[in-house]
Amino acid sequence: MRTPPVLRPRRVVGPTPGNAPALPVTRPLVRSLALPLALAVGMAGVLVAVGPPAAAHPAEGAGAAVGYASGGHAQGGHSQGGHSQGGHSSGGHSQGGHRGDLGRETISTDDGWAAWSGPTFPEGVERQARPTTGGAAATRAEVYEVDTWQELRDALAGREGGSQNDARYNETPRIVYVTGAIDAFTAPDATRLTCEDLASQVTVEGTGEPFSMDDYIAQYDPSGPWGRADPEGPLEQARDAAASLQAAQTQQHVGSNVTIVGVGDDAQISGANLRVRDAHNVILRNLRFSDGYDCFPQWDPGDGEAGNWNSAYDNVSLWTSTSVWVDHSTFDDGAHPAGSLPVVYGRPFEVHDGLLDITHGSDLVTVSYNEFLSHDKTMLIGSSDSRTQDRGQHRVTLHHNYWEDIGQRAPRVRYGDVHAYNNYYRQTRRQAEAGSFQYYWGSGRESSLVVENNAVRLARGSDPAKVVGAYGGTMLSESGTTLNGRRTDLLAAYNATASTPLADEARWAPSDAYRYRLLPTVAVPWVVLARAGAGELRSTSPR
């Protein structure tokens, strides 16, 4: 890891052996069709800019304001008024620094909840939020270029060899440029670790033998002598100890006032759980987050009728964090997509949790122009019905994201006021044949989703009524949806067969919180496919 003024030349670091490769995306359209895109959108009766994102919000380098005030209500936070028809800018704001330097960019004015100013109460403790600026205020000494796991950890901690608490509670503005493929299963000496390397460090009590997941599976087989009781005893204790070793290796906290940005089109963090916890004012952009792999998932025989394997790690987790912008990134399962997982005890041996989960009172989040690919439990907003302290939190905006072959949670919401607009959801025949699709929009306890002008494409034979799911919620406001190119009321399709229909309403209006420009739904697939995901923004190292 180096800090300016001694910046090393950029070099590409390829995936290490065993590292999750960048997966090709199966798409019905190619990204390079600028002219057809312009024509298609033109025929829809609306003008949309094609090409580089719009210019960005001024970030005055080291003098830029950090995104939180110490007290008082920030004035002028959200714009009053409705949305307007037309294209949406796909970039942040920046006028200082070198063109293409994403590190100094901040969120666009009124770009969803992450651009909002006002009070927020994670875990009941008041913060005063301002529009997200991330690390734009970083001094030259707090700008880092990294291409190894240890360098990334040191940069987030603010010092070499820093602890997770150093990273978690660090509020010094920092910009971290990721310049290649980073593998969290890499030791500080550059040795590539395996799950077996971690397991071999744990001895099973009473046996003198190293822990093995094979032994665990044999012991707790519900069809054998153990039955359907919860796992306990020496092997479960050893599994838990091995899981703790993995957490120490692959889980990384991110503190406040931070921007982490990928350089070029090959910046990747794989095998990791990046956890933004107890933080505020964070930007993640232009990165591929792959394969947050759990070596030691836990068997829970009481989870559902048949039991389930449960994993501990999301690719990215937001816990008790506020004012976060996640933009132009790609989330996937890397070398271990859902279809590749074995079946154990009659259930998928699930080694992943969420791709991007927003829980534990996190608030004021904008998720824009990202890809979520070939995954089951994709995005959870709110972790538990019992967390009544999350009332008034979980305000999230999702726009211009691409979801392909995801099983569920796009998103599933508890308590939050969530706005999902101009997203593109696509199911391929491969997923339809596998039978892994459950739902896209999940209405959970005391949630209020507003879904507008989203394009949905389902494979032949898939049931449109399954797009909506109810899990304790009572309402969901839907408008402007197209299904396979035709205007369709998917909430009505759900309600036609539901034992308890959802009200087509919301307790809030996005236009009361921020301005936004709503594309006609016919244009959404073209715009999203052309712009969403990592590598679509011009980006450089700092100059």
Coordinates of C-alpha atoms in Angstrom, one line a residue:
M1 CA 0.0 0.0 0.0
R2 CA 1.3 3.4 -0.9
T3 CA 0.1 6.9 -0.2
P4 CA 0.8 9.9 -2.3
P5 CA 3.0 11.6 -3.3
V6 CA 4.8 8.3 -4.1
L7 CA 2.2 6.6 -6.3
R8 CA 3.2 3.4 -8.0
P9 CA 2.3 2.9 -11.7
R10 CA -0.9 1.0 -12.1
R11 CA -0.5 -2.7 -12.7
V12 CA -3.1 -5.4 -13.3
V13 CA -3.2 -8.3 -10.8
G14 CA -4.9 -11.3 -12.3
P15 CA -7.0 -13.7 -10.2
T16 CA -4.9 -16.0 -8.0
P17 CA -5.4 -19.7 -8.3
G18 CA -8.8 -20.6 -6.9
N19 CA -9.9 -17.0 -7.0
A20 CA -13.4 -16.3 -8.4
P21 CA -13.1 -15.3 -12.0
A22 CA -15.2 -12.6 -13.5
L23 CA -18.2 -14.4 -15.0
P24 CA -19.6 -13.6 -18.4
V25 CA -23.1 -12.2 -18.3
T26 CA -25.7 -13.7 -20.6
R27 CA -27.7 -10.9 -22.1
P28 CA -30.2 -10.3 -24.8
L29 CA -28.6 -7.1 -25.8
V30 CA -25.0 -5.9 -26.2
R31 CA -23.7 -2.8 -24.5
S32 CA -22.1 -1.2 -27.5
L33 CA -25.3 -0.4 -29.4
A34 CA -25.2 3.3 -28.8
L35 CA -27.1 4.2 -32.0
P36 CA -29.8 1.5 -31.7
L37 CA -30.2 2.6 -28.1
A38 CA -30.7 6.2 -29.1
L39 CA -33.2 5.1 -31.8
A40 CA -35.1 2.8 -29.5
V41 CA -35.4 5.4 -26.8
G42 CA -36.3 8.0 -29.4
M43 CA -39.2 5.9 -30.6
A44 CA -40.4 5.8 -27.0
G45 CA -40.9 9.5 -27.2
V46 CA -38.2 10.5 -24.7
L47 CA -34.6 11.8 -25.0
V48 CA -31.9 9.9 -23.1
A49 CA -28.2 10.7 -23.3
V50 CA -26.1 7.7 -24.5
G51 CA -22.4 7.5 -23.7
P52 CA -20.4 8.8 -20.8
P53 CA -22.3 9.7 -17.6
A54 CA -23.2 13.2 -16.9
A55 CA -20.6 15.5 -15.3
A56 CA -20.3 15.3 -11.5
H57 CA -20.9 17.2 -8.3
P58 CA -18.1 19.6 -7.2
A59 CA -15.8 17.9 -4.7
E60 CA -13.3 20.4 -3.6
G61 CA -10.6 17.9 -2.8
A62 CA -9.3 17.9 0.7
G63 CA -11.5 20.9 1.5
A64 CA -14.7 19.1 0.8
A65 CA -17.2 18.9 3.6
V66 CA -17.5 15.6 5.5
G67 CA -21.0 14.3 5.2
Y68 CA -22.1 14.7 8.9
A69 CA -22.6 17.7 11.1
S70 CA -22.0 17.5 14.8
G71 CA -25.4 18.9 15.7
G72 CA -28.5 20.7 14.5
H73 CA -30.8 20.0 11.6
A74 CA -29.1 20.4 8.2
Q75 CA -31.1 22.8 6.1
G76 CA -31.9 22.4 2.5
G77 CA -31.5 18.7 2.4
H78 CA -34.2 17.4 0.2
S79 CA -35.9 19.1 -2.7
Q80 CA -39.6 19.5 -2.7
G81 CA -41.6 18.6 -5.8
G82 CA -42.4 15.6 -8.0
H83 CA -40.5 13.6 -10.4
S84 CA -40.0 14.5 -14.1
Q85 CA -40.0 12.4 -17.2
G86 CA -36.7 11.9 -18.9
G87 CA -33.3 10.2 -18.6
H88 CA -31.4 9.8 -15.3
S89 CA -27.8 10.8 -14.8
S90 CA -25.7 7.8 -14.2
G91 CA -22.8 9.5 -12.5
G92 CA -22.0 11.4 -9.3
H93 CA -20.8 15.0 -9.2
S94 CA -17.2 16.2 -9.6
Q95 CA -15.5 19.3 -10.9
G96 CA -12.3 19.1 -9.0
G97 CA -9.4 16.8 -9.9
H98 CA -8.6 14.9 -13.0
R99 CA -11.4 13.8 -15.4
G100 CA -12.2 10.2 -14.7
D101 CA -11.0 10.2 -11.1
L102 CA -14.0 8.7 -9.3
G103 CA -12.4 9.0 -5.9
R104 CA -13.4 12.7 -5.5
E105 CA -16.9 12.3 -6.8
T106 CA -19.8 12.7 -4.5
I107 CA -23.5 11.7 -5.0
S108 CA -25.6 13.8 -7.3
T109 CA -28.1 16.2 -5.8
D110 CA -31.4 14.4 -5.0
D111 CA -30.1 11.0 -6.1
G112 CA -32.3 9.1 -3.8
W113 CA -32.2 8.6 -0.1
A114 CA -28.4 8.8 0.2
A115 CA -28.6 12.4 -1.0
W116 CA -31.0 13.4 1.7
S117 CA -30.3 15.7 4.7
G118 CA -31.9 15.4 8.1
P119 CA -32.1 13.2 11.2
T120 CA -31.7 9.5 11.2
F121 CA -31.8 7.1 14.2
P122 CA -29.8 3.9 13.8
E123 CA -30.4 1.9 17.0
G124 CA -32.2 4.8 18.4
V125 CA -29.2 7.1 18.4
E126 CA -29.7 10.4 16.4
R127 CA -27.3 11.4 13.6
Q128 CA -27.7 14.4 11.4
A129 CA -27.2 13.3 7.8
R130 CA -26.0 15.2 4.8
P131 CA -25.7 14.1 1.1
T132 CA -23.1 11.3 0.8
T133 CA -19.6 12.5 0.0
G134 CA -17.6 9.5 1.1
G135 CA -13.8 10.2 1.3
A136 CA -13.9 13.3 -1.0
A137 CA -12.4 15.4 1.9
A138 CA -9.4 13.1 2.1
T139 CA -5.9 14.7 2.3
R140 CA -3.2 13.4 0.1
A141 CA -1.9 11.3 3.0
E142 CA -5.2 9.4 3.2
V143 CA -5.4 8.4 -0.5
Y144 CA -4.4 4.8 -1.1
E145 CA -3.8 2.5 -4.1
V146 CA -4.2 -1.2 -3.3
D147 CA -4.1 -4.5 -5.1
T148 CA -3.8 -7.0 -2.3
W149 CA -6.1 -8.0 0.5
Q150 CA -3.6 -6.9 3.2
E151 CA -3.1 -3.5 1.5
L152 CA -6.9 -3.0 1.4
R153 CA -7.2 -3.9 5.1
D154 CA -4.4 -1.6 6.1
A155 CA -5.9 1.3 4.1
L156 CA -9.2 0.9 5.8
A157 CA -7.6 0.7 9.2
G158 CA -5.5 3.8 8.4
R159 CA -2.2 2.1 9.3
E160 CA -0.2 -1.1 8.5
G161 CA -1.3 -4.0 10.6
G162 CA -4.3 -2.2 11.9
S163 CA -7.2 -4.0 13.6
Q164 CA -10.8 -4.5 12.6
N165 CA -11.7 -2.0 15.3
D166 CA -9.3 0.5 13.8
A167 CA -11.2 0.1 10.5
R168 CA -14.7 0.1 12.0
Y169 CA -14.3 3.2 14.1
N170 CA -12.0 5.2 11.8
E171 CA -13.7 8.5 10.7
T172 CA -10.8 10.1 8.9
P173 CA -11.8 10.8 5.3
R174 CA -10.0 8.2 3.1
I175 CA -10.1 7.3 -0.6
V176 CA -9.1 3.7 -1.5
Y177 CA -8.4 2.9 -5.2
V178 CA -8.6 -0.8 -6.0
T179 CA -6.3 -1.4 -9.0
G180 CA -6.7 -5.1 -9.7
A181 CA -8.3 -8.4 -8.5
I182 CA -8.1 -8.8 -4.7
D183 CA -8.7 -12.2 -3.1
A184 CA -9.6 -12.3 0.6
F185 CA -8.3 -15.9 0.9
T186 CA -4.8 -14.6 0.6
A187 CA -2.5 -14.5 3.7
P188 CA -0.2 -11.5 4.3
D189 CA 2.7 -13.4 2.9
A190 CA 0.7 -13.8 -0.4
T191 CA 0.0 -17.5 0.2
R192 CA -3.4 -18.5 -1.1
L193 CA -5.5 -20.1 1.6
T194 CA -8.1 -22.8 1.3
C195 CA -11.0 -23.9 3.5
E196 CA -9.0 -26.9 4.5
D197 CA -6.1 -24.7 5.6
L198 CA -8.5 -23.0 8.1
A199 CA -10.2 -26.2 9.2
S200 CA -6.8 -27.9 9.9
Q201 CA -6.1 -25.3 12.6
V202 CA -9.0 -26.5 14.7
T203 CA -8.8 -29.8 16.7
V204 CA -12.1 -31.6 17.5
E205 CA -12.3 -32.0 21.3
G206 CA -11.8 -35.6 22.5
T207 CA -10.5 -36.9 19.2
G208 CA -7.2 -35.1 18.5
E209 CA -8.3 -34.9 14.9
P210 CA -8.5 -31.7 12.8
F211 CA -12.0 -30.5 12.0
S212 CA -13.6 -31.6 8.7
M213 CA -16.9 -30.5 7.2
D214 CA -17.2 -34.1 5.9
D215 CA -17.2 -35.4 9.5
Y216 CA -19.7 -32.7 10.4
I217 CA -22.1 -33.8 7.6
A218 CA -21.8 -37.4 8.6
Q219 CA -22.5 -36.6 12.2
Y220 CA -25.6 -34.5 11.8
D221 CA -27.4 -36.3 9.0
P222 CA -31.1 -36.0 9.8
S223 CA -31.8 -39.4 8.3
G224 CA -29.2 -41.0 10.6
P225 CA -29.0 -41.5 14.4
W226 CA -28.7 -37.8 15.1
G227 CA -32.2 -37.1 13.6
R228 CA -33.6 -33.6 13.4
A229 CA -32.1 -32.1 16.6
D230 CA -30.0 -29.0 16.3
P231 CA -26.2 -29.7 15.9
E232 CA -24.3 -29.6 19.2
G233 CA -21.3 -31.1 20.8
P234 CA -17.6 -31.2 19.8
L235 CA -18.1 -31.1 16.0
E236 CA -20.4 -28.1 16.2
Q237 CA -18.0 -26.4 18.5
A238 CA -15.2 -27.1 16.1
R239 CA -17.2 -25.8 13.2
D240 CA -17.9 -22.6 15.1
A241 CA -14.1 -22.2 15.9
A242 CA -13.2 -22.8 12.2
A243 CA -15.8 -20.2 11.2
S244 CA -14.2 -17.7 13.6
L245 CA -10.9 -18.2 11.9
Q246 CA -12.5 -17.6 8.5
A247 CA -14.1 -14.4 9.8
A248 CA -10.8 -13.1 11.0
Q249 CA -9.4 -13.8 7.5
T250 CA -12.1 -12.8 5.1
Q251 CA -14.4 -10.3 6.9
Q252 CA -13.4 -6.6 6.7
H253 CA -15.0 -3.6 8.4
V254 CA -15.4 -0.3 6.6
G255 CA -15.6 2.9 8.7
S256 CA -17.0 6.3 8.1
N257 CA -16.1 9.0 5.4
V258 CA -14.7 6.4 3.0
T259 CA -14.8 6.0 -0.7
I260 CA -13.7 2.6 -2.2
V261 CA -13.5 2.8 -6.0
G262 CA -12.3 0.5 -8.7
V263 CA -9.8 1.6 -11.3
G264 CA -10.5 0.4 -14.8
D265 CA -12.7 -2.5 -15.7
D266 CA -11.0 -5.3 -13.7
A267 CA -11.2 -4.1 -10.1
Q268 CA -12.5 -7.0 -8.0
I269 CA -12.8 -8.1 -4.4
S270 CA -13.6 -11.8 -4.1
G271 CA -14.1 -14.2 -1.2
A272 CA -14.8 -11.3 1.2
N273 CA -17.5 -10.0 3.4
L274 CA -17.1 -6.2 3.3
R275 CA -19.1 -5.0 6.3
V276 CA -20.0 -1.3 6.6
R277 CA -20.9 -1.3 10.3
D278 CA -21.7 1.6 12.7
A279 CA -20.5 3.9 9.9
H280 CA -21.8 6.9 8.0
N281 CA -21.0 8.6 4.7
V282 CA -19.6 5.7 2.6
I283 CA -19.3 5.3 -1.2
L284 CA -18.6 2.0 -3.0
R285 CA -18.2 2.3 -6.8
N286 CA -16.9 0.6 -9.9
L287 CA -16.1 -2.7 -8.2
R288 CA -17.0 -6.4 -8.8
F289 CA -17.9 -8.0 -5.4
S290 CA -17.7 -11.8 -5.9
D291 CA -18.2 -15.0 -4.0
G292 CA -18.5 -14.1 -0.3
Y293 CA -17.9 -17.8 0.3
D294 CA -18.6 -19.5 3.7
C295 CA -16.4 -22.5 4.2
F296 CA -18.4 -23.7 7.2
P297 CA -22.1 -23.2 6.7
Q298 CA -24.3 -24.3 9.6
W299 CA -27.1 -26.9 9.3
D300 CA -30.4 -25.8 10.8
P301 CA -32.9 -28.7 10.7
G302 CA -35.7 -26.3 11.9
D303 CA -35.4 -23.8 9.1
G304 CA -38.5 -24.6 7.0
E305 CA -40.0 -28.0 6.6
A306 CA -36.9 -29.7 5.3
G307 CA -34.2 -27.7 7.1
N308 CA -31.5 -25.5 5.4
W309 CA -27.8 -24.8 5.3
N310 CA -27.2 -21.2 6.4
S311 CA -24.2 -19.1 5.6
A312 CA -22.7 -16.2 7.5
Y313 CA -21.4 -13.9 4.8
D314 CA -22.9 -11.3 2.3
N315 CA -20.6 -9.9 -0.4
V316 CA -21.4 -6.5 1.2
S317 CA -23.3 -5.9 4.5
L318 CA -24.6 -2.6 5.7
W319 CA -25.2 -2.7 9.5
T320 CA -26.3 0.3 11.5
S321 CA -24.9 2.5 8.8
T322 CA -26.3 5.6 7.2
S323 CA -25.7 7.7 4.1
V324 CA -24.3 5.0 1.8
W325 CA -24.1 5.1 -2.0
V326 CA -23.4 1.8 -3.9
D327 CA -23.0 2.6 -7.6
H328 CA -21.9 1.0 -10.8
S329 CA -20.8 -2.3 -9.2
T330 CA -21.3 -6.0 -10.0
F331 CA -22.3 -8.6 -7.4
D332 CA -22.1 -12.3 -8.2
D333 CA -21.2 -15.7 -6.8
G334 CA -18.0 -16.0 -8.7
A335 CA -16.8 -19.6 -9.2
H336 CA -19.7 -20.9 -7.0
P337 CA -23.0 -19.9 -8.6
A338 CA -26.2 -21.3 -7.2
G339 CA -26.4 -24.0 -9.9
S340 CA -23.0 -25.4 -9.0
L341 CA -23.8 -26.1 -5.3
P342 CA -24.1 -29.7 -4.2
V343 CA -27.2 -31.0 -2.5
V344 CA -26.7 -32.3 1.1
Y345 CA -29.5 -33.7 3.2
G346 CA -31.8 -33.0 0.3
R347 CA -31.1 -29.2 0.5
P348 CA -28.6 -27.0 -1.4
F349 CA -25.3 -26.7 0.4
E350 CA -25.6 -23.0 0.5
V351 CA -22.2 -21.2 0.9
H352 CA -23.5 -17.6 0.3
D353 CA -25.9 -15.3 2.1
G354 CA -26.9 -12.0 0.5
L355 CA -25.2 -10.1 -2.2
L356 CA -25.9 -6.7 -0.7
D357 CA -27.9 -6.7 2.6
I358 CA -29.0 -3.5 4.3
T359 CA -30.0 -4.3 7.9
H360 CA -29.9 -3.4 11.6
G361 CA -31.3 0.1 11.2
S362 CA -29.2 1.1 8.3
D363 CA -30.7 4.1 6.6
L364 CA -30.5 6.6 3.7
V365 CA -29.0 4.3 1.1
T366 CA -28.9 4.7 -2.7
V367 CA -28.2 1.6 -4.8
S368 CA -27.8 2.7 -8.5
Y369 CA -26.6 1.2 -11.8
N370 CA -25.4 -2.1 -10.3
E371 CA -25.7 -5.7 -11.5
F372 CA -26.9 -8.6 -9.3
L373 CA -26.3 -11.9 -11.0
S374 CA -27.2 -15.6 -10.6
H375 CA -27.8 -15.6 -6.8
D376 CA -30.6 -16.7 -4.5
K377 CA -31.0 -14.4 -1.5
T378 CA -30.0 -11.2 -3.2
M379 CA -30.9 -8.1 -1.1
L380 CA -32.5 -8.1 2.4
I381 CA -33.5 -4.7 3.8
G382 CA -34.3 -5.3 7.5
S383 CA -33.1 -8.5 9.2
S384 CA -35.9 -9.4 11.6
D385 CA -39.5 -8.8 12.4
S386 CA -38.6 -8.5 16.0
R387 CA -36.3 -5.4 15.5
T388 CA -39.0 -2.8 16.1
Q389 CA -36.2 -0.3 16.7
D390 CA -35.9 -0.2 12.9
R391 CA -39.2 1.6 12.5
G392 CA -38.4 4.8 10.6
Q393 CA -35.1 3.5 9.3
H394 CA -34.3 1.4 6.2
R395 CA -35.0 4.2 3.7
V396 CA -33.5 3.0 0.5
T397 CA -33.6 3.9 -3.2
L398 CA -32.9 1.3 -5.9
H399 CA -32.7 2.6 -9.5
H400 CA -31.3 1.5 -12.8
N401 CA -30.0 -1.8 -11.5
Y402 CA -29.9 -5.1 -13.5
W403 CA -31.0 -8.3 -11.8
E404 CA -30.5 -11.6 -13.7
D405 CA -31.5 -15.1 -12.6
I406 CA -31.9 -14.1 -8.9
G407 CA -34.0 -16.3 -6.8
Q408 CA -35.6 -13.9 -4.3
R409 CA -35.1 -10.6 -2.3
A410 CA -34.9 -7.9 -5.0
P411 CA -35.5 -6.6 -2.4
R412 CA -37.3 -8.1 0.6
V413 CA -38.1 -5.2 3.0
R414 CA -39.0 -4.9 6.7
Y415 CA -40.0 -1.5 8.2
G416 CA -38.4 0.6 5.4
D417 CA -39.7 3.2 2.9
V418 CA -38.1 1.8 -0.2
H419 CA -38.3 3.2 -3.7
A420 CA -37.5 0.8 -6.7
Y421 CA -37.7 2.5 -10.1
N422 CA -36.3 2.0 -13.6
N423 CA -34.8 -1.4 -12.7
Y424 CA -34.6 -4.3 -15.1
Y425 CA -35.3 -7.9 -13.9
R426 CA -34.5 -10.7 -16.2
Q427 CA -35.1 -14.5 -15.8
T428 CA -33.4 -16.8 -18.4
R429 CA -34.8 -20.1 -19.5
R430 CA -32.0 -21.8 -17.5
Q431 CA -33.3 -20.5 -14.2
A432 CA -36.9 -21.2 -15.1
E433 CA -36.0 -24.8 -15.8
A434 CA -34.1 -25.1 -12.5
G435 CA -37.2 -23.9 -10.6
S436 CA -35.2 -21.6 -8.4
F437 CA -37.2 -18.4 -8.8
Q438 CA -39.3 -17.4 -5.8
Y439 CA -40.1 -13.6 -6.1
Y440 CA -38.6 -10.2 -6.7
W441 CA -40.5 -7.7 -4.5
G442 CA -41.0 -8.9 -1.0
S443 CA -43.4 -6.9 1.3
G444 CA -42.3 -7.6 4.9
R445 CA -43.5 -6.3 8.2
E446 CA -44.4 -2.6 8.3
S447 CA -42.7 -2.0 4.9
S448 CA -43.8 0.5 2.3
L449 CA -42.4 -0.2 -1.2
V450 CA -43.0 2.1 -4.1
V451 CA -42.1 0.3 -7.4
E452 CA -42.3 2.4 -10.6
N453 CA -41.5 1.8 -14.2
N454 CA -39.6 -1.4 -13.8
A455 CA -39.1 -3.8 -16.7
V456 CA -39.5 -7.5 -15.9
R457 CA -38.8 -10.4 -18.3
L458 CA -39.8 -13.9 -17.3
A459 CA -39.1 -17.1 -19.2
R460 CA -42.0 -18.8 -20.8
G461 CA -44.0 -20.8 -18.3
S462 CA -43.1 -18.7 -15.3
D463 CA -46.0 -17.4 -13.2
P464 CA -46.3 -13.6 -13.2
A465 CA -48.1 -13.8 -9.8
K466 CA -44.8 -14.9 -8.2
V467 CA -43.0 -11.5 -8.9
V468 CA -44.6 -10.1 -5.7
G469 CA -44.3 -11.8 -2.4
A470 CA -45.9 -11.0 1.0
Y471 CA -44.1 -11.8 4.2
G472 CA -46.0 -9.9 6.9
G473 CA -46.5 -6.7 4.8
T474 CA -49.8 -5.1 4.0
M475 CA -49.0 -2.8 1.1
L476 CA -47.0 -2.3 -2.1
S477 CA -47.5 0.5 -4.6
E478 CA -46.8 -0.6 -8.1
S479 CA -47.1 1.4 -11.4
G480 CA -45.7 1.4 -14.9
T481 CA -44.4 -2.2 -14.9
T482 CA -43.9 -4.0 -18.1
L483 CA -43.7 -7.8 -18.3
N484 CA -42.0 -9.1 -21.4
G485 CA -42.5 -5.7 -23.0
R486 CA -46.2 -5.4 -22.2
R487 CA -47.7 -3.1 -19.6
T488 CA -48.8 -5.5 -16.7
D489 CA -50.2 -5.0 -13.2
L490 CA -48.1 -7.6 -11.3
L491 CA -49.6 -6.7 -8.0
A492 CA -53.1 -7.5 -9.3
A493 CA -51.7 -10.8 -10.6
Y494 CA -50.5 -11.6 -7.1
N495 CA -53.6 -10.5 -5.4
A496 CA -55.8 -12.6 -7.7
T497 CA -54.6 -15.7 -5.9
A498 CA -53.4 -14.4 -2.5
S499 CA -55.2 -15.4 0.6
T500 CA -54.4 -12.0 2.0
P501 CA -54.1 -9.4 -0.8
L502 CA -51.7 -6.4 -0.5
A503 CA -53.1 -2.9 -0.7
D504 CA -51.9 -1.0 -3.8
E505 CA -50.7 2.0 -1.8
A506 CA -47.8 3.4 0.2
R507 CA -47.5 5.5 3.3
W508 CA -45.0 7.9 1.7
A509 CA -44.3 9.5 -1.7
P510 CA -40.7 9.6 -3.0
S511 CA -41.4 13.0 -4.5
D512 CA -41.8 14.4 -1.0
A513 CA -38.2 13.3 -0.2
Y514 CA -36.3 14.0 -3.4
R515 CA -36.6 14.8 -7.1
Y516 CA -36.1 12.1 -9.6
R517 CA -36.5 11.6 -13.3
L518 CA -38.5 8.6 -14.4
L519 CA -37.8 6.9 -17.7
P520 CA -40.6 5.3 -19.6
T521 CA -40.4 1.6 -18.9
V522 CA -39.9 0.7 -22.6
A523 CA -36.5 2.4 -22.4
V524 CA -35.4 0.8 -19.2
P525 CA -33.8 -2.4 -20.5
W526 CA -31.7 -0.5 -23.1
V527 CA -30.5 2.1 -20.6
V528 CA -29.7 -0.4 -17.8
L529 CA -27.9 -2.8 -20.1
A530 CA -25.8 0.0 -21.5
R531 CA -24.8 1.5 -18.2
A532 CA -25.1 -0.8 -15.2
G533 CA -22.3 -2.7 -13.6
A534 CA -18.6 -2.4 -12.9
G535 CA -16.3 -1.2 -15.6
E536 CA -18.9 1.1 -17.2
L537 CA -17.5 4.3 -15.8
R538 CA -14.2 5.9 -16.9
S539 CA -11.9 5.7 -13.9
T540 CA -8.2 6.4 -13.2
S541 CA -5.8 6.4 -10.3
P542 CA -5.3 9.8 -8.7
R543 CA -3.2 12.2 -10.6

